Each structure stands twice: as C-alpha cells, then as structure tokens.
CSV table of C-alpha atoms (C1' of nucleotides) in Angstrom, one decimal:
chain,number,residue,atom,x,y,z
F,209,MET,CA,-45.9,98.0,-131.0
F,210,THR,CA,-43.1,97.7,-133.5
F,211,SER,CA,-41.5,100.9,-134.7
F,212,GLY,CA,-40.3,99.6,-138.0
F,213,THR,CA,-41.3,97.0,-140.6
F,214,GLY,CA,-43.1,94.3,-138.6
F,215,GLU,CA,-40.2,94.2,-136.2
F,216,THR,CA,-41.2,92.4,-133.0
F,217,LEU,CA,-39.9,93.4,-129.6
F,218,ARG,CA,-37.8,90.3,-129.4
F,219,THR,CA,-36.2,91.0,-132.8
F,220,ARG,CA,-35.5,94.6,-131.9
F,221,LYS,CA,-33.9,93.7,-128.6
F,222,GLN,CA,-31.7,91.3,-130.4
F,223,ARG,CA,-30.6,93.8,-133.0
F,224,GLN,CA,-29.9,96.4,-130.3
F,225,THR,CA,-27.8,93.9,-128.3
F,226,ARG,CA,-25.8,93.0,-131.3
F,227,GLU,CA,-25.1,96.6,-132.1
F,228,ALA,CA,-24.3,97.4,-128.5
F,229,ILE,CA,-21.7,94.7,-128.5
F,230,HIS,CA,-20.3,95.7,-131.9
F,231,HIS,CA,-20.0,99.4,-131.0
F,232,ALA,CA,-18.5,98.7,-127.6
F,233,ALA,CA,-16.0,96.3,-129.2
F,234,LEU,CA,-15.0,98.7,-132.0
F,235,ARG,CA,-14.7,101.7,-129.7
F,236,ARG,CA,-12.5,100.1,-127.1
F,237,VAL,CA,-10.3,98.4,-129.6
F,238,LEU,CA,-9.7,101.7,-131.4
F,239,ASP,CA,-9.0,103.4,-128.1
F,240,GLU,CA,-6.8,100.8,-126.4
F,241,GLY,CA,-5.7,98.3,-129.0
F,242,ILE,CA,-7.2,94.8,-129.5
F,243,ASP,CA,-4.8,93.1,-127.2
F,244,ASN,CA,-5.4,95.4,-124.3
F,245,VAL,CA,-9.2,94.8,-124.3
F,246,THR,CA,-10.8,91.7,-122.9
F,247,VAL,CA,-14.1,90.1,-123.9
F,248,ALA,CA,-15.2,90.6,-120.3
F,249,GLU,CA,-14.7,94.4,-120.6
F,250,ILE,CA,-16.5,94.7,-123.9
F,251,SER,CA,-19.4,92.6,-122.5
F,252,ALA,CA,-19.6,94.7,-119.4
F,253,GLU,CA,-19.8,97.9,-121.5
F,254,ALA,CA,-22.6,96.3,-123.6
F,255,ASN,CA,-24.4,95.1,-120.5
F,256,VAL,CA,-24.4,91.4,-121.2
F,257,SER,CA,-22.6,88.4,-119.9
F,258,THR,CA,-19.6,87.1,-121.7
F,259,ARG,CA,-21.6,84.0,-122.5
F,260,THR,CA,-24.1,86.2,-124.3
F,261,PHE,CA,-21.3,87.9,-126.1
F,262,PHE,CA,-20.4,84.6,-127.7
F,263,ASN,CA,-24.0,83.9,-128.6
F,264,TYR,CA,-23.8,86.9,-130.9
F,265,PHE,CA,-20.2,86.7,-132.2
F,266,PRO,CA,-18.0,83.6,-132.5
F,267,THR,CA,-14.8,85.6,-131.8
F,268,LYS,CA,-13.7,88.9,-130.4
F,269,GLU,CA,-12.5,89.8,-133.9
F,270,ASP,CA,-15.9,89.2,-135.4
F,271,ALA,CA,-17.5,91.5,-132.8
F,272,VAL,CA,-15.1,94.3,-133.9
F,273,LEU,CA,-15.8,93.7,-137.5
F,274,GLY,CA,-19.6,93.5,-136.8
F,275,LEU,CA,-20.4,90.6,-139.1
F,276,PRO,CA,-23.9,90.6,-140.5
F,277,GLU,CA,-26.3,88.2,-138.9
F,278,GLU,CA,-25.5,85.6,-141.5
F,279,ILE,CA,-23.6,85.3,-144.6
F,280,ALA,CA,-26.0,85.3,-147.5
F,281,ASP,CA,-27.6,81.9,-147.9
F,282,ASP,CA,-27.9,79.8,-151.0
F,283,ASP,CA,-31.1,81.3,-152.2
F,284,ALA,CA,-29.8,84.9,-151.9
F,285,ILE,CA,-26.7,83.9,-153.9
F,286,GLU,CA,-29.0,82.2,-156.5
F,287,ALA,CA,-31.1,85.3,-156.8
F,288,PHE,CA,-28.1,87.5,-157.1
F,289,ILE,CA,-26.5,85.5,-159.8
F,290,ASP,CA,-29.7,85.5,-161.8
F,291,ARG,CA,-29.9,89.2,-161.5
F,292,GLU,CA,-26.3,90.2,-162.1
F,293,CYS,CA,-24.5,87.5,-164.0
F,294,SER,CA,-25.3,88.6,-167.5
F,295,SER,CA,-22.1,90.3,-168.6
F,296,GLY,CA,-21.2,87.1,-170.4
F,297,ASP,CA,-17.7,87.3,-168.8
F,298,LEU,CA,-17.2,84.7,-166.1
F,299,VAL,CA,-14.5,86.5,-164.3
F,300,THR,CA,-16.6,89.6,-164.0
F,301,ASP,CA,-19.7,87.8,-163.0
F,302,VAL,CA,-18.1,85.5,-160.3
F,303,SER,CA,-16.0,88.4,-159.0
F,304,HIS,CA,-19.2,90.4,-158.5
F,305,LEU,CA,-20.7,87.4,-156.8
F,306,VAL,CA,-17.8,87.0,-154.4
F,307,ARG,CA,-17.9,90.7,-153.7
F,308,SER,CA,-21.6,90.8,-153.1
F,309,VAL,CA,-21.3,88.6,-150.1
F,310,PHE,CA,-19.4,91.3,-148.4
F,311,ALA,CA,-21.2,94.3,-149.7
F,312,VAL,CA,-22.9,95.0,-146.4
F,313,THR,CA,-21.6,98.5,-146.1
F,314,PRO,CA,-22.8,100.1,-142.9
F,315,ASN,CA,-23.0,103.9,-142.8
F,316,GLY,CA,-19.9,105.6,-143.9
F,317,GLU,CA,-18.5,106.6,-140.5
F,318,THR,CA,-18.6,103.2,-139.0
F,319,PHE,CA,-17.2,101.7,-142.1
F,320,GLU,CA,-14.2,104.0,-141.9
F,321,ARG,CA,-13.7,103.1,-138.3
F,322,ILE,CA,-13.7,99.4,-139.1
F,323,ARG,CA,-11.2,99.9,-141.9
F,324,GLU,CA,-9.0,101.9,-139.5
F,325,ALA,CA,-9.2,99.0,-137.0
F,326,MET,CA,-8.3,96.5,-139.7
F,327,THR,CA,-5.4,98.5,-140.8
F,328,ARG,CA,-4.0,98.8,-137.3
F,329,HIS,CA,-4.6,95.1,-136.3
F,330,PRO,CA,-3.5,92.4,-138.8
F,331,GLN,CA,-5.6,89.8,-136.9
F,332,LEU,CA,-8.7,91.6,-138.1
F,333,ARG,CA,-7.6,91.7,-141.7
F,334,ARG,CA,-6.7,88.0,-141.5
F,335,ARG,CA,-10.1,87.2,-140.1
F,336,GLN,CA,-11.8,89.1,-142.9
F,337,LEU,CA,-9.7,87.2,-145.4
F,338,GLN,CA,-10.7,83.9,-143.8
F,339,ARG,CA,-14.3,84.8,-144.3
F,340,VAL,CA,-13.7,84.8,-148.1
F,341,THR,CA,-12.3,81.3,-148.2
F,342,ALA,CA,-15.0,80.1,-145.8
F,343,ILE,CA,-17.7,80.7,-148.4
F,344,GLU,CA,-15.7,79.4,-151.4
F,345,GLN,CA,-17.3,76.0,-151.1
F,346,ARG,CA,-20.8,77.3,-151.1
F,347,LEU,CA,-20.1,79.6,-154.0
F,348,SER,CA,-18.5,76.8,-156.0
F,349,ARG,CA,-21.8,74.8,-155.9
F,350,THR,CA,-23.7,77.7,-157.2
F,351,VAL,CA,-21.2,78.5,-159.9
F,352,ALA,CA,-21.1,74.9,-161.0
F,353,GLY,CA,-24.8,74.9,-161.6
F,354,HIS,CA,-24.5,77.9,-163.9
F,355,LEU,CA,-21.4,76.5,-165.7
F,356,ARG,CA,-23.6,73.6,-166.9
F,357,THR,CA,-25.4,76.1,-169.1
F,358,ASP,CA,-22.2,77.7,-170.3
F,359,HIS,CA,-21.4,76.5,-173.9
F,360,ARG,CA,-17.6,76.8,-173.2
F,361,PHE,CA,-17.9,74.1,-170.5
F,362,SER,CA,-20.3,71.8,-172.2
F,363,ASP,CA,-17.7,70.0,-174.2
F,364,GLY,CA,-16.7,67.8,-171.3
F,365,ASP,CA,-13.1,68.9,-171.6
F,366,VAL,CA,-12.9,69.6,-167.9
F,367,ASP,CA,-15.1,68.5,-165.0
F,368,VAL,CA,-17.6,71.3,-164.3
F,369,ASP,CA,-17.3,71.0,-160.5
F,370,ASP,CA,-13.6,71.3,-160.6
F,371,ALA,CA,-13.7,74.2,-163.0
F,372,ALA,CA,-16.2,76.0,-160.7
F,373,ARG,CA,-13.9,75.6,-157.8
F,374,VAL,CA,-10.9,76.9,-159.7
F,375,ILE,CA,-12.9,79.9,-160.9
F,376,VAL,CA,-14.2,80.7,-157.5
F,377,MET,CA,-10.7,80.4,-156.0
F,378,VAL,CA,-9.2,82.7,-158.5
F,379,CYS,CA,-11.9,85.3,-158.2
F,380,SER,CA,-11.8,85.2,-154.4
F,381,SER,CA,-8.1,85.7,-154.7
F,382,ALA,CA,-9.0,89.0,-156.3
F,383,MET,CA,-11.3,89.8,-153.4
F,384,ARG,CA,-8.5,89.0,-150.9
F,385,LEU,CA,-6.1,91.2,-152.9
F,386,ALA,CA,-8.6,94.1,-152.7
F,387,ILE,CA,-9.1,93.7,-149.0
F,388,GLN,CA,-5.3,93.8,-148.5
F,389,ASN,CA,-4.9,96.8,-150.7
F,390,ALA,CA,-7.7,98.7,-148.9
F,391,THR,CA,-6.1,98.1,-145.6
F,392,ARG,CA,-2.4,98.7,-146.3
F,393,ASN,CA,-0.6,100.8,-143.8
F,394,ASP,CA,0.9,102.9,-146.6
F,395,ALA,CA,-2.4,103.5,-148.2
F,396,GLU,CA,-3.4,107.1,-148.8
F,397,ALA,CA,-6.3,108.1,-146.5
F,398,GLY,CA,-8.4,105.7,-148.5
F,399,SER,CA,-12.1,106.7,-147.9
F,400,ALA,CA,-14.9,104.5,-148.8
F,401,GLU,CA,-14.4,105.4,-152.5
F,402,THR,CA,-11.0,103.8,-152.5
F,403,ALA,CA,-12.4,100.7,-150.9
F,404,GLU,CA,-15.1,100.6,-153.4
F,405,HIS,CA,-12.7,100.8,-156.3
F,406,ALA,CA,-10.1,98.5,-154.8
F,407,PHE,CA,-12.0,95.5,-155.9
F,408,ASP,CA,-12.5,96.6,-159.5
F,409,GLN,CA,-8.8,97.4,-159.7
F,410,ALA,CA,-7.9,93.9,-158.3
F,411,VAL,CA,-10.1,92.2,-160.9
F,412,GLU,CA,-8.5,94.3,-163.7
F,413,LEU,CA,-5.1,93.5,-162.4
F,414,LEU,CA,-6.0,89.8,-162.3
F,415,ARG,CA,-7.1,90.0,-165.9
F,416,LYS,CA,-3.9,91.7,-167.1
F,417,VAL,CA,-1.7,89.2,-165.4
F,418,ILE,CA,-3.6,86.2,-166.7
F,419,ARG,CA,-3.1,87.6,-170.2
F,420,LYS,CA,0.6,87.9,-169.7
F,421,LEU,CA,0.8,84.4,-168.4
F,422,GLN,CA,-0.6,82.9,-171.6
E,331,MET,CA,28.6,61.0,-128.6
E,332,THR,CA,26.2,61.8,-131.4
E,333,SER,CA,24.8,58.9,-133.4
E,334,GLY,CA,24.1,60.8,-136.6
E,335,THR,CA,25.4,63.8,-138.5
E,336,GLY,CA,26.9,66.0,-135.9
E,337,GLU,CA,23.7,65.8,-134.0
E,338,THR,CA,24.2,67.0,-130.4
E,339,LEU,CA,22.4,65.5,-127.5
E,340,ARG,CA,20.2,68.5,-127.0
E,341,THR,CA,19.2,68.5,-130.7
E,342,ARG,CA,18.5,64.8,-130.6
E,343,LYS,CA,16.4,65.0,-127.5
E,344,GLN,CA,14.4,67.8,-129.1
E,345,ARG,CA,13.7,65.9,-132.2
E,346,GLN,CA,12.7,62.9,-130.1
E,347,THR,CA,10.3,64.9,-128.0
E,348,ARG,CA,8.8,66.4,-131.2
E,349,GLU,CA,8.3,63.0,-132.7
E,350,ALA,CA,6.9,61.6,-129.5
E,351,ILE,CA,4.3,64.3,-129.3
E,352,HIS,CA,3.5,64.0,-133.0
E,353,HIS,CA,3.1,60.2,-132.9
E,354,ALA,CA,1.1,60.3,-129.7
E,355,ALA,CA,-1.2,62.9,-131.2
E,356,LEU,CA,-1.7,61.1,-134.5
E,357,ARG,CA,-2.3,57.7,-132.8
E,358,ARG,CA,-4.9,58.9,-130.4
E,359,VAL,CA,-6.7,61.1,-132.9
E,360,LEU,CA,-7.0,58.2,-135.3
E,361,ASP,CA,-8.1,55.9,-132.5
E,362,GLU,CA,-10.6,58.2,-130.7
E,363,GLY,CA,-11.3,61.2,-132.9
E,364,ILE,CA,-9.8,64.6,-132.5
E,365,ASP,CA,-12.6,66.0,-130.3
E,366,ASN,CA,-12.4,63.1,-127.9
E,367,VAL,CA,-8.7,63.6,-127.2
E,368,THR,CA,-7.3,66.5,-125.0
E,369,VAL,CA,-3.9,68.1,-125.2
E,370,ALA,CA,-3.4,66.9,-121.6
E,371,GLU,CA,-3.8,63.3,-122.6
E,372,ILE,CA,-1.5,63.6,-125.6
E,373,SER,CA,1.1,65.3,-123.5
E,374,ALA,CA,0.8,62.6,-120.8
E,375,GLU,CA,1.4,59.9,-123.4
E,376,ALA,CA,4.5,61.8,-124.7
E,377,ASN,CA,5.8,62.4,-121.2
E,378,VAL,CA,5.8,66.1,-121.3
E,379,SER,CA,3.8,68.9,-119.6
E,380,THR,CA,1.1,70.6,-121.6
E,381,ARG,CA,3.2,73.7,-121.5
E,382,THR,CA,6.0,71.9,-123.3
E,383,PHE,CA,3.4,70.6,-125.8
E,384,PHE,CA,2.8,74.1,-126.9
E,385,ASN,CA,6.5,74.9,-127.0
E,386,TYR,CA,6.7,72.4,-129.9
E,387,PHE,CA,3.4,72.9,-131.7
E,388,PRO,CA,1.2,76.0,-131.7
E,389,THR,CA,-2.1,74.0,-131.9
E,390,LYS,CA,-3.4,70.5,-131.3
E,391,GLU,CA,-4.0,70.2,-135.1
E,392,ASP,CA,-0.4,71.1,-135.9
E,393,ALA,CA,0.8,68.3,-133.6
E,394,VAL,CA,-1.3,65.8,-135.5
E,395,LEU,CA,-0.1,67.0,-138.8
E,396,GLY,CA,3.5,67.1,-137.5
E,397,LEU,CA,4.6,70.3,-139.1
E,398,PRO,CA,8.3,70.5,-139.9
E,399,GLU,CA,10.4,72.5,-137.5
E,400,GLU,CA,10.0,75.6,-139.6
E,401,ILE,CA,8.6,76.5,-142.9
E,402,ALA,CA,11.4,77.0,-145.3
E,403,ASP,CA,13.0,80.4,-144.8
E,404,ASP,CA,13.7,83.0,-147.4
E,405,ASP,CA,17.2,81.7,-148.2
E,406,ALA,CA,15.8,78.2,-148.9
E,407,ILE,CA,13.1,79.6,-151.1
E,408,GLU,CA,15.7,81.7,-152.9
E,409,ALA,CA,17.9,78.6,-153.5
E,410,PHE,CA,15.0,76.6,-154.7
E,411,ILE,CA,13.8,79.2,-157.2
E,412,ASP,CA,17.3,79.5,-158.6
E,413,ARG,CA,17.5,75.8,-159.1
E,414,GLU,CA,14.0,75.0,-160.4
E,415,CYS,CA,12.5,78.1,-161.9
E,416,SER,CA,13.8,77.6,-165.4
E,417,SER,CA,10.9,76.2,-167.3
E,418,GLY,CA,10.2,79.6,-168.7
E,419,ASP,CA,6.6,79.2,-167.7
E,420,LEU,CA,5.7,81.2,-164.6
E,421,VAL,CA,2.7,79.2,-163.6
E,422,THR,CA,4.8,76.0,-163.6
E,423,ASP,CA,7.6,77.6,-161.7
E,424,VAL,CA,5.7,79.3,-159.0
E,425,SER,CA,3.4,76.3,-158.6
E,426,HIS,CA,6.5,74.2,-158.0
E,427,LEU,CA,7.7,76.8,-155.6
E,428,VAL,CA,4.5,76.7,-153.6
E,429,ARG,CA,4.5,73.0,-153.6
E,430,SER,CA,8.1,72.7,-152.4
E,431,VAL,CA,7.2,74.3,-149.1
E,432,PHE,CA,5.1,71.3,-148.4
E,433,ALA,CA,7.2,68.7,-150.0
E,434,VAL,CA,8.3,67.4,-146.6
E,435,THR,CA,7.0,63.9,-147.2
E,436,PRO,CA,7.7,61.7,-144.2
E,437,ASN,CA,7.9,58.0,-144.7
E,438,GLY,CA,5.0,56.5,-146.6
E,439,GLU,CA,3.1,54.9,-143.7
E,440,THR,CA,3.0,58.0,-141.5
E,441,PHE,CA,2.1,60.0,-144.6
E,442,GLU,CA,-0.9,57.8,-145.2
E,443,ARG,CA,-2.0,58.0,-141.6
E,444,ILE,CA,-1.8,61.8,-141.7
E,445,ARG,CA,-3.8,61.9,-144.9
E,446,GLU,CA,-6.4,59.5,-143.3
E,447,ALA,CA,-6.7,61.9,-140.3
E,448,MET,CA,-7.1,64.9,-142.6
E,449,THR,CA,-9.8,63.1,-144.5
E,450,ARG,CA,-11.7,62.3,-141.4
E,451,HIS,CA,-11.3,65.6,-139.6
E,452,PRO,CA,-12.1,68.8,-141.7
E,453,GLN,CA,-10.4,71.0,-139.1
E,454,LEU,CA,-7.1,69.3,-140.0
E,455,ARG,CA,-7.6,70.0,-143.7
E,456,ARG,CA,-8.6,73.6,-143.0
E,457,ARG,CA,-5.4,74.0,-140.9
E,458,GLN,CA,-3.3,72.7,-143.8
E,459,LEU,CA,-5.0,75.1,-146.2
E,460,GLN,CA,-4.3,78.0,-143.9
E,461,ARG,CA,-0.6,77.1,-144.0
E,462,VAL,CA,-0.7,77.8,-147.7
E,463,THR,CA,-2.1,81.3,-147.3
E,464,ALA,CA,0.2,82.0,-144.4
E,465,ILE,CA,3.3,81.8,-146.6
E,466,GLU,CA,1.8,83.7,-149.5
E,467,GLN,CA,3.3,87.0,-148.4
E,468,ARG,CA,6.8,85.7,-148.1
E,469,LEU,CA,6.6,83.9,-151.5
E,470,SER,CA,5.3,87.1,-153.1
E,471,ARG,CA,8.4,89.0,-152.1
E,472,THR,CA,10.6,86.3,-153.7
E,473,VAL,CA,8.6,86.1,-156.8
E,474,ALA,CA,8.5,89.9,-157.2
E,475,GLY,CA,12.3,89.9,-157.2
E,476,HIS,CA,12.4,87.5,-160.0
E,477,LEU,CA,9.6,89.2,-162.0
E,478,ARG,CA,11.9,92.2,-162.3
E,479,THR,CA,14.1,90.2,-164.6
E,480,ASP,CA,11.2,88.9,-166.6
E,481,HIS,CA,10.8,90.7,-169.9
E,482,ARG,CA,7.1,90.3,-169.9
E,483,PHE,CA,6.8,92.4,-166.8
E,484,SER,CA,9.5,95.0,-167.6
E,485,ASP,CA,7.2,97.2,-169.7
E,486,GLY,CA,5.7,98.8,-166.6
E,487,ASP,CA,2.2,97.8,-167.7
E,488,VAL,CA,1.5,96.4,-164.2
E,489,ASP,CA,3.1,97.0,-160.9
E,490,VAL,CA,5.6,94.1,-160.3
E,491,ASP,CA,4.7,93.7,-156.6
E,492,ASP,CA,1.0,93.5,-157.4
E,493,ALA,CA,1.6,91.1,-160.2
E,494,ALA,CA,3.7,88.8,-157.9
E,495,ARG,CA,0.9,88.7,-155.4
E,496,VAL,CA,-1.7,87.8,-158.0
E,497,ILE,CA,0.5,85.0,-159.4
E,498,VAL,CA,1.3,83.6,-156.0
E,499,MET,CA,-2.4,83.7,-155.0
E,500,VAL,CA,-3.5,81.9,-158.2
E,501,CYS,CA,-0.8,79.3,-157.9
E,502,SER,CA,-1.5,78.7,-154.2
E,503,SER,CA,-5.1,78.3,-155.2
E,504,ALA,CA,-4.0,75.3,-157.2
E,505,MET,CA,-2.1,74.0,-154.2
E,506,ARG,CA,-5.3,74.3,-152.1
E,507,LEU,CA,-7.3,72.5,-154.7
E,508,ALA,CA,-4.8,69.7,-154.8
E,509,ILE,CA,-5.0,69.3,-151.0
E,510,GLN,CA,-8.7,69.2,-151.1
E,511,ASN,CA,-8.7,66.7,-153.9
E,512,ALA,CA,-6.2,64.5,-152.1
E,513,THR,CA,-8.4,64.4,-148.9
E,514,ARG,CA,-11.9,64.1,-150.3
E,515,ASN,CA,-14.1,61.5,-148.6
E,516,ASP,CA,-15.1,60.1,-152.0
E,517,ALA,CA,-11.5,59.7,-153.2
E,518,GLU,CA,-10.5,56.2,-154.2
E,519,ALA,CA,-8.0,54.8,-151.9
E,520,GLY,CA,-5.6,57.5,-152.9
E,521,SER,CA,-2.1,56.3,-151.9
E,522,ALA,CA,0.9,58.6,-151.9
E,523,GLU,CA,1.0,58.4,-155.7
E,524,THR,CA,-2.4,60.1,-156.0
E,525,ALA,CA,-1.3,62.7,-153.6
E,526,GLU,CA,1.8,63.2,-155.6
E,527,HIS,CA,-0.1,63.7,-158.8
E,528,ALA,CA,-3.0,65.7,-157.4
E,529,PHE,CA,-0.9,68.8,-157.5
E,530,ASP,CA,0.1,68.5,-161.1
E,531,GLN,CA,-3.5,67.8,-162.1
E,532,ALA,CA,-4.6,70.9,-160.3
E,533,VAL,CA,-2.1,73.0,-162.1
E,534,GLU,CA,-3.1,71.5,-165.4
E,535,LEU,CA,-6.8,72.2,-164.6
E,536,LEU,CA,-6.0,75.7,-163.7
E,537,ARG,CA,-4.3,76.2,-167.0
E,538,LYS,CA,-7.2,74.8,-169.0
E,539,VAL,CA,-9.8,77.0,-167.2
E,540,ILE,CA,-7.6,80.1,-167.6
E,541,ARG,CA,-7.5,79.3,-171.3
E,542,LYS,CA,-11.3,79.0,-171.5
E,543,LEU,CA,-11.8,82.3,-169.6
E,544,GLN,CA,-9.9,84.2,-172.3
P,969,DT,C1',-56.3,87.0,-118.6
P,970,DT,C1',-54.2,82.7,-118.3
P,971,DA,C1',-51.3,79.2,-119.4
P,972,DC,C1',-48.1,77.1,-122.3
P,973,DG,C1',-44.0,76.7,-125.6
P,974,DC,C1',-39.9,78.5,-127.0
P,975,DG,C1',-36.2,81.5,-127.7
P,976,DT,C1',-32.8,84.1,-125.1
P,977,DG,C1',-29.6,85.2,-121.3
P,978,DT,C1',-26.8,83.4,-117.8
P,979,DG,C1',-23.6,80.7,-114.8
P,980,DC,C1',-20.6,77.0,-114.6
P,981,DA,C1',-17.1,73.8,-115.9
P,982,DA,C1',-13.9,72.4,-119.1
P,983,DG,C1',-10.5,72.7,-122.8
P,984,DC,C1',-7.4,75.5,-125.7
P,985,DG,C1',-3.5,78.7,-126.0
P,986,DT,C1',0.1,82.2,-124.2
P,987,DG,C1',3.2,85.3,-121.3
P,988,DC,C1',6.0,85.1,-117.3
P,989,DA,C1',9.2,83.6,-114.0
P,990,DG,C1',11.7,80.0,-111.7
P,991,DT,C1',14.3,75.6,-112.0
P,992,DC,C1',17.2,72.3,-114.1
P,993,DA,C1',20.0,70.2,-117.7
P,994,DT,C1',23.2,70.8,-121.5
P,995,DG,C1',27.1,72.6,-123.9
P,996,DC,C1',31.4,74.9,-123.5
P,997,DA,C1',35.5,76.9,-121.9
P,998,DA,C1',39.1,77.1,-118.6
M,486,DT,C1',36.8,68.4,-113.6
M,487,DT,C1',34.7,72.6,-112.5
M,488,DG,C1',32.0,76.6,-113.3
M,489,DC,C1',29.2,79.4,-116.1
M,490,DA,C1',26.0,80.9,-119.9
M,491,DT,C1',22.3,79.5,-122.4
M,492,DG,C1',18.4,77.3,-123.5
M,493,DA,C1',14.6,73.8,-122.4
M,494,DC,C1',10.9,72.3,-119.2
M,495,DT,C1',7.6,73.4,-116.1
M,496,DG,C1',3.9,75.6,-113.1
M,497,DC,C1',0.9,79.3,-112.8
M,498,DA,C1',-2.3,82.7,-114.0
M,499,DC,C1',-5.0,84.6,-117.4
M,500,DG,C1',-7.9,85.2,-121.5
M,501,DC,C1',-10.5,83.0,-125.2
M,502,DT,C1',-14.2,79.7,-126.6
M,503,DT,C1',-17.8,76.2,-126.1
M,504,DG,C1',-21.3,72.7,-124.3
M,505,DC,C1',-24.7,72.1,-120.9
M,506,DA,C1',-28.4,73.1,-117.9
M,507,DC,C1',-31.4,76.3,-115.8
M,508,DA,C1',-34.2,80.5,-115.3
M,509,DC,C1',-36.8,84.1,-117.2
M,510,DG,C1',-39.6,86.7,-120.3
M,511,DC,C1',-41.8,87.1,-124.9
M,512,DG,C1',-45.3,85.5,-128.2
M,513,DT,C1',-49.5,83.2,-128.7
M,514,DA,C1',-53.6,80.6,-128.5
M,515,DA,C1',-57.6,79.8,-125.8
DNA sequence: TTACGCGTGTGCAAGCGTGCAGTCATGCAA
DNA sequence: TTGCATGACTGCACGCTTGCACACGCGTAA
C-alpha cells in the first residue's frame, strides 16, 4: 500500500500535511509579506484547522522556514561526530557539527525561496539564529564527552564541561555569522553555492581573528 | 515641586508606575510561579490596565526582570568605550563593553530576588540571554569604528566590519556563559559577589580555551 | 470481519501581545 | 489663571499560541 520505503498511510498523510502547510506559508509570505498573512489564511489554503497548524509548527515563522520534523537527536549527533570529527582540529570539527544540524537542504528551488523570504523578513532570520542557540546545550554535552579523550584538555587546567560550552558557543557564533552573511540585503544574488561557502568563510574568518587577538 | 534632581511630576509618576509593575510582577512570580500568574493579575496589583502594562514592558518576562528604561544608546556606548577601552587587549575591552550594557545593578536585595527568579524559571534566563544577542549588531558598529584605528587590523587582511562582528559575538558568548553560570541550579548560594565575578571568570576561561585551540 | 487502542484533527476557551482611536492629565506659555 | 499642545492611560479588536477534551479514522490482533 505504501509507495515508498515502508511508509504507512498515516505517515504519508502526515508528511503531506506538513508540506502543504509549509508551501502555503512560504508562497503567501513571499506574495504578500509575512505581516499581511494570518495563520488562519495559511491554514485554510492547506485545508487544516489553525489548531492543526500549530500541531505541526510551533510558530508562523517556523512554518515558512519549514523546519525538519525534529532537530537531530543525541544519537544522530553522536554518530556524526564519530564519522566526521577526525581532522584533529577542534574548531573545524565542532563547526562542522554545528553546521550539520542545519544541513537539511531541500531541493534547490525551495531553498532559494526560503532564503529570499529570510532576506526580506528579519523575523525569519532571527528565528533561524535562535535555533542555533537552542541546540547549544545539547551540543555542549556531546562535545564535552569527546573533550575527555582530548590530550589538550586532560591536564585539568580547565573544567571540561565549561570548555565544551565555550567551544560550542564560539563555533555557533560562526554559524550565526554565516547565516547573517547569506541573508544580507546587499548580498549578490547568492545562490546555494554562496550559502554553502558562507559557513566555511565564517570559520576561516573566526580563525584569523582569533589569531590576531593573541 | 520635584523631590529629586529636576524630576518632573510626569517623570516621577512614570518611574513609580514602572517600579510598581516590576515589583508586583517579581513578587507574584516568586510567590506563585511565572505560569500561575497572569498579566491581568499583575496589572491589577499595580493599579494599571493591561494595556498600560505593555506600554512599560514588552513582555511579562521583562516586567519580572525589570529592564532599565532603555538599553544604553550609541552615545553612551561611545563614551564608555572611550573611557574604558584602553587596556590594549581587545577581548578585555569588548568584554567590558558588553558587560556594561547590563551593569544596571539595582539594590542588592532586589538583585538577589531577580536572580532567584531567573534560576527558578528558565524562560527568564533565556530572555536575558536574548537581550545580549539583541545588542550585538549595535555593538558591532561601535567596535568596527575603533578597530579602524587598531594597527593589528589596518593591514587589510580581514574586513574590519566582519572582524568586529566576530569579536563581539565571541565576547558576548562569554557574557552568556557568565549569565548561565550565575543562574545554575547547582550554584552555591551565589550572592552578588559571585555574580560579579562570574563574568571575569568567563572571560578568563574563554582566553584559556582560545589558547588551547591554537 | 470485527473490535479495540491509539494517534491525529478539531473546536473551544484562555492568555499573551499590538495597533488604533478616544479621553484625560500634565506641562507650558500667555 | 487660563488655554493649548503634548503625551500617558485606557478600551477595543485582532492575531498569535497553547491546554484540554472530544470525535474520528488508521493500524492491528483475533
């Protein structure tokens, strides 16, 4: 009965509803501006009640951004860090970790439309930046676990939990900087490529400035 | 007619109203928990309409925290940086700058009660942390202006505006860390002194970790 | 096929937050 | 003292967001 990979009817309906709400929200916000569209209107266009709207997305902004079902859980983070954190450079590793949580790139066209909406409406960018800080605590726990195996932090000079929080904070700063750069009004017609590179550039910049501060 | 320093009747009444709302909010939230108190109840206790409540504070949380009338404006920041940013160490200077925006310590007892409320209700701490990021942009502009006179950044190696944003982000991370440390549930009965030192400790920690990351 | 359990959709009521417009008090100048 | 301009307080209407309770349909085991 399922068309895809063991996808049950219930699950499929759910995904369709989520996408219907997301697309309706994105379309109307791009057409009329976020402040001229109500949740009721978006819900009507997606054929659900407003109550159902909020079952799928916690805020109107999130519906426009089309958040993935759930931010990667601890296990996913754990798996990722095991796979990718081998460069030996903490800033690089943690930066990639922070970035991975948001690397849910939908198809190109939709991505561009979301970026366009974020550029036009600061509230959307702010919301996206908040998502970064929202996961800092969870990331800190994971990073702390891995710092315990790092020889540079085994001398007891600094508390490992504190160090992890600092590192995550600094790296997520780079992530926020990248988001800001990718959604500046004066940005050249960015394209996904620019958005892809914005993060790497932010990390590189972070590294340069740290060096100067020494 | 005015009791204090050229304070007109209008101004005095305004301050009294603000304090009445703040104290009512803080008292009831500490007594009953933030989710068991409505804006209507607080407003009633302060003898104003709910509409007036929101004329003074943008959110219920802000009323509990008792935000100062306005975050220091550009001129105030400018004056401060001229006065204090002379240590020759950018991390120190900018950190003090970030900190100064929040150095509106009310009298000790009220301060302790606010800290208690923040410790008990994460929403309050989150709100306080948001205030830090909210002023990052403004601080970045000021810092960028001063970086142009810094020999380390006159070589054109990195864009001054970008560098300023990175530095402010990193230093405000320290500020956020300090706020978190000062309002942890497992903190020893902190006292204002701990809160005072939390920030310096955070900056020192930041410096150590940066050194290890090199 | 039937019957049950559970997840999902919905309406309703309440609280939060804001723009608008009307009323009233304050501050100021004649 | 009087009169006016300005700004503060308020009510109202609306939109956002959430908890609760109920109804309905999907999934499943017999």
